[in-house]
Amino acid sequence: MLSSRTAFLFDLDGTLVDSVYQHVMAWHQALNAEGIDLPVWKIHRKIGMSGGLFANKLLRETGLAITEERLDALRQGHAMAFRRLDAEIRPLPGAVELLAALTEHEVPWAIATSGRMETAEPSIRRLGVDPQKVPVITRDQVRYAKPDPDLFITAADELHHAIQDCFVVGDSIWDILAAGRARALGIGLLTGGYGAHELETSGAYRVFESPAELLDNLDELGVRS
């Protein structure tokens, strides 16, 4: 039986941890290593989308053939570069406290990220999250990543919750688009570099500045003491 209680499904990078720009620079280094010249700002606009969509966008914008071998090289190059930058990453203000508050109020929550566990694991550890106790869904576990809804639907299933009774919290338009396709309510955060108008146009029900502001306004989403 699926529960109709409220649950929260969180994106990771840019939503709970301050890692968007480390991912941008890691992709920039990986692309340079493959001889692909793409401005940093264009890379930022693609953070959070699936690897396949990322490759298709590269093909359209550069005219280069993005073969499976080149895509694998890019993934490996990104992972290596990201590990070099990992020490800089910290939880976003209020993120740890937000997760603790939901746990205290017995509100189920999970993490669903387009990243693979090899790059996501250190950030998950910094949040104090135990994947043995809280569902953590990564790119390794689904066929398609955002803007497809698979990550969030899988996370809801792990919580035994109906997806339409979940809030999806994310920082990018890809999170919000995936939330809409999953029939969940999307909550946008400004911590990934996207503006409020962009998130709202993509379908965000509410937009908050940070996890800290979301924590301060949980009662507006039906979470009360």
Coordinates of C-alpha atoms in Angstrom, one line a residue:
M1 CA 0.0 0.0 0.0
L2 CA 1.3 3.5 -0.9
S3 CA 1.0 6.1 1.9
S4 CA -0.8 9.4 1.2
R5 CA 1.3 11.3 3.8
T6 CA 3.5 14.1 2.7
A7 CA 7.1 13.1 1.8
F8 CA 10.0 15.1 0.4
L9 CA 12.3 14.1 -2.4
F10 CA 15.5 16.1 -2.6
D11 CA 18.0 16.7 -5.4
L12 CA 21.5 16.7 -4.1
D13 CA 23.9 19.1 -6.0
G14 CA 22.9 22.7 -5.6
T15 CA 20.0 21.7 -3.4
L16 CA 21.5 20.2 -0.3
V17 CA 25.2 20.7 -1.0
D18 CA 27.0 23.7 -2.5
S19 CA 28.6 21.8 -5.4
V20 CA 27.1 23.2 -8.7
Y21 CA 30.2 25.2 -9.6
Q22 CA 32.6 22.4 -8.8
H23 CA 30.6 20.2 -11.2
V24 CA 30.8 23.0 -13.8
M25 CA 34.5 23.3 -13.5
A26 CA 34.9 19.5 -13.5
W27 CA 32.9 19.2 -16.8
H28 CA 34.9 22.1 -18.2
Q29 CA 38.2 20.3 -17.5
A30 CA 36.8 17.0 -18.9
L31 CA 35.6 18.7 -22.1
N32 CA 38.9 20.5 -22.6
A33 CA 40.7 17.2 -22.3
E34 CA 38.6 15.9 -25.2
G35 CA 39.2 19.0 -27.2
I36 CA 35.7 20.3 -26.8
D37 CA 35.6 24.1 -26.3
L38 CA 32.4 25.1 -24.5
P39 CA 32.0 28.3 -22.5
V40 CA 31.6 27.8 -18.7
W41 CA 28.2 29.5 -18.6
K42 CA 26.8 27.0 -21.2
I43 CA 28.0 24.1 -19.1
H44 CA 26.2 25.6 -16.0
R45 CA 22.9 25.5 -17.9
K46 CA 23.3 21.8 -18.4
I47 CA 24.1 20.7 -14.8
G48 CA 21.4 18.3 -13.6
M49 CA 20.3 16.9 -16.9
S50 CA 21.0 13.3 -17.9
G51 CA 24.2 12.2 -19.6
G52 CA 22.4 11.4 -22.8
L53 CA 20.7 14.7 -23.0
F54 CA 24.0 16.4 -22.2
A55 CA 25.6 14.6 -25.1
N56 CA 22.8 15.6 -27.5
K57 CA 23.1 19.2 -26.4
L58 CA 26.9 19.1 -27.0
L59 CA 26.3 17.7 -30.5
R60 CA 23.9 20.4 -31.4
E61 CA 26.1 23.2 -30.0
T62 CA 29.5 22.0 -31.2
G63 CA 28.7 19.9 -34.3
L64 CA 31.1 17.2 -32.9
A65 CA 30.1 13.5 -33.0
I66 CA 29.5 12.5 -29.4
T67 CA 30.2 8.7 -29.6
E68 CA 29.7 6.4 -26.7
E69 CA 33.5 6.1 -26.3
R70 CA 33.8 9.9 -26.1
L71 CA 30.9 10.1 -23.6
D72 CA 32.5 7.5 -21.4
A73 CA 35.8 9.5 -21.5
L74 CA 33.9 12.6 -20.5
R75 CA 32.2 10.9 -17.6
Q76 CA 35.5 9.5 -16.4
G77 CA 37.2 12.9 -16.8
H78 CA 34.5 14.6 -15.0
A79 CA 34.6 12.2 -12.1
M80 CA 38.4 12.5 -11.7
A81 CA 38.2 16.3 -11.9
F82 CA 35.3 16.5 -9.4
R83 CA 37.2 14.3 -6.9
R84 CA 40.0 16.9 -7.0
L85 CA 37.6 19.7 -6.1
D86 CA 35.6 17.6 -3.6
A87 CA 37.3 19.0 -0.5
E88 CA 35.7 22.5 -1.2
I89 CA 32.1 21.2 -1.0
R90 CA 30.0 21.9 2.0
P91 CA 26.3 21.5 2.9
L92 CA 24.2 24.5 2.0
P93 CA 23.0 26.7 4.9
G94 CA 20.1 25.0 6.7
A95 CA 20.4 21.7 4.7
V96 CA 21.4 19.5 7.6
E97 CA 18.9 21.2 10.0
L98 CA 16.1 20.8 7.4
L99 CA 16.7 17.0 7.1
A100 CA 16.9 16.7 10.9
A101 CA 13.6 18.6 11.3
L102 CA 11.8 16.4 8.8
T103 CA 13.1 13.3 10.6
E104 CA 12.0 14.8 14.0
H105 CA 8.5 15.4 12.6
E106 CA 8.5 11.9 11.2
V107 CA 8.1 13.2 7.6
P108 CA 9.7 10.7 5.2
W109 CA 12.4 12.0 2.8
A110 CA 14.8 10.7 0.2
I111 CA 17.6 11.9 -2.0
A112 CA 17.5 11.5 -5.8
T113 CA 20.5 12.7 -7.8
S114 CA 21.5 12.6 -11.5
G115 CA 25.0 12.0 -10.3
R116 CA 26.5 8.6 -9.9
M117 CA 27.4 7.2 -6.5
E118 CA 31.2 7.6 -7.2
T119 CA 30.8 11.4 -7.2
A120 CA 27.7 11.7 -4.9
E121 CA 29.0 9.6 -1.9
P122 CA 31.3 12.2 -0.3
S123 CA 28.5 14.9 -0.3
I124 CA 26.0 12.4 1.1
R125 CA 28.5 11.6 3.9
R126 CA 28.9 15.3 4.7
L127 CA 25.2 15.7 5.2
G128 CA 25.3 12.9 7.8
V129 CA 23.0 10.7 5.7
D130 CA 23.2 7.0 6.0
P131 CA 22.0 5.3 2.7
Q132 CA 21.2 2.2 4.8
K133 CA 18.5 4.2 6.6
V134 CA 17.4 6.8 4.0
P135 CA 16.8 6.0 0.3
V136 CA 19.5 7.5 -1.9
I137 CA 18.7 7.1 -5.6
T138 CA 21.5 7.8 -8.0
R139 CA 22.0 7.7 -11.8
D140 CA 23.3 4.1 -11.5
Q141 CA 19.8 2.9 -10.5
V142 CA 17.6 4.3 -13.3
R143 CA 17.4 4.1 -17.0
Y144 CA 16.9 7.8 -17.6
A145 CA 17.8 10.8 -15.5
K146 CA 16.3 14.3 -15.4
P147 CA 14.3 15.8 -17.0
D148 CA 12.8 12.3 -17.1
P149 CA 10.9 11.5 -13.8
D150 CA 12.5 8.1 -13.1
L151 CA 14.8 9.2 -10.3
F152 CA 11.9 10.8 -8.3
I153 CA 9.5 8.0 -9.0
T154 CA 12.0 5.4 -7.8
A155 CA 12.7 7.5 -4.6
A156 CA 8.9 7.7 -3.9
D157 CA 8.6 3.9 -4.4
E158 CA 11.5 3.4 -2.0
L159 CA 9.5 5.4 0.6
H160 CA 6.3 3.5 -0.3
H161 CA 4.7 6.8 -1.1
A162 CA 2.5 7.9 -4.0
I163 CA 4.5 10.3 -6.1
Q164 CA 1.6 12.8 -6.3
D165 CA 1.8 13.2 -2.5
C166 CA 5.5 14.1 -2.6
F167 CA 7.3 17.5 -2.8
V168 CA 10.3 17.4 -5.1
V169 CA 12.9 20.0 -4.0
G170 CA 15.5 21.0 -6.5
D171 CA 17.6 24.0 -7.7
S172 CA 17.4 23.6 -11.5
I173 CA 14.8 23.7 -14.2
W174 CA 15.6 20.0 -14.9
D175 CA 14.5 19.1 -11.3
I176 CA 11.2 21.0 -11.7
L177 CA 10.5 19.6 -15.2
A178 CA 11.1 16.1 -13.8
A179 CA 8.8 16.8 -10.9
G180 CA 6.0 17.9 -13.2
R181 CA 6.4 14.8 -15.4
A182 CA 6.2 12.7 -12.2
R183 CA 3.0 14.5 -11.1
A184 CA 4.7 15.8 -7.9
L185 CA 4.8 19.4 -6.7
G186 CA 8.1 21.0 -7.4
I187 CA 9.8 23.3 -4.9
G188 CA 12.6 25.5 -6.3
L189 CA 15.7 26.7 -4.5
L190 CA 17.9 29.6 -5.7
T191 CA 21.1 27.9 -4.5
G192 CA 22.0 26.5 -7.9
G193 CA 22.1 29.7 -10.0
Y194 CA 18.7 29.5 -11.6
G195 CA 16.4 32.5 -11.1
A196 CA 13.0 32.4 -9.4
H197 CA 11.3 33.2 -12.7
E198 CA 13.0 30.4 -14.5
L199 CA 12.0 27.9 -11.8
E200 CA 8.4 29.2 -11.7
T201 CA 8.1 29.1 -15.5
S202 CA 9.3 25.4 -15.3
G203 CA 6.4 24.6 -12.9
A204 CA 7.7 25.3 -9.4
Y205 CA 4.9 25.6 -6.9
R206 CA 7.0 27.7 -4.5
V207 CA 10.6 29.0 -4.7
F208 CA 12.8 29.6 -1.6
E209 CA 16.2 31.2 -1.4
S210 CA 17.9 28.2 0.4
P211 CA 17.3 25.1 2.5
A212 CA 17.3 27.4 5.5
E213 CA 14.4 29.5 4.2
L214 CA 12.5 26.3 3.3
L215 CA 13.1 25.1 6.9
D216 CA 11.6 28.3 8.2
N217 CA 8.5 27.9 6.1
L218 CA 7.8 24.2 6.4
D219 CA 4.4 25.0 8.0
E220 CA 3.3 26.4 4.6
L221 CA 3.9 22.9 3.1
G222 CA 1.9 21.2 5.8
V223 CA 4.7 20.2 8.1
R224 CA 3.7 21.4 11.6
S225 CA 4.9 20.8 15.2

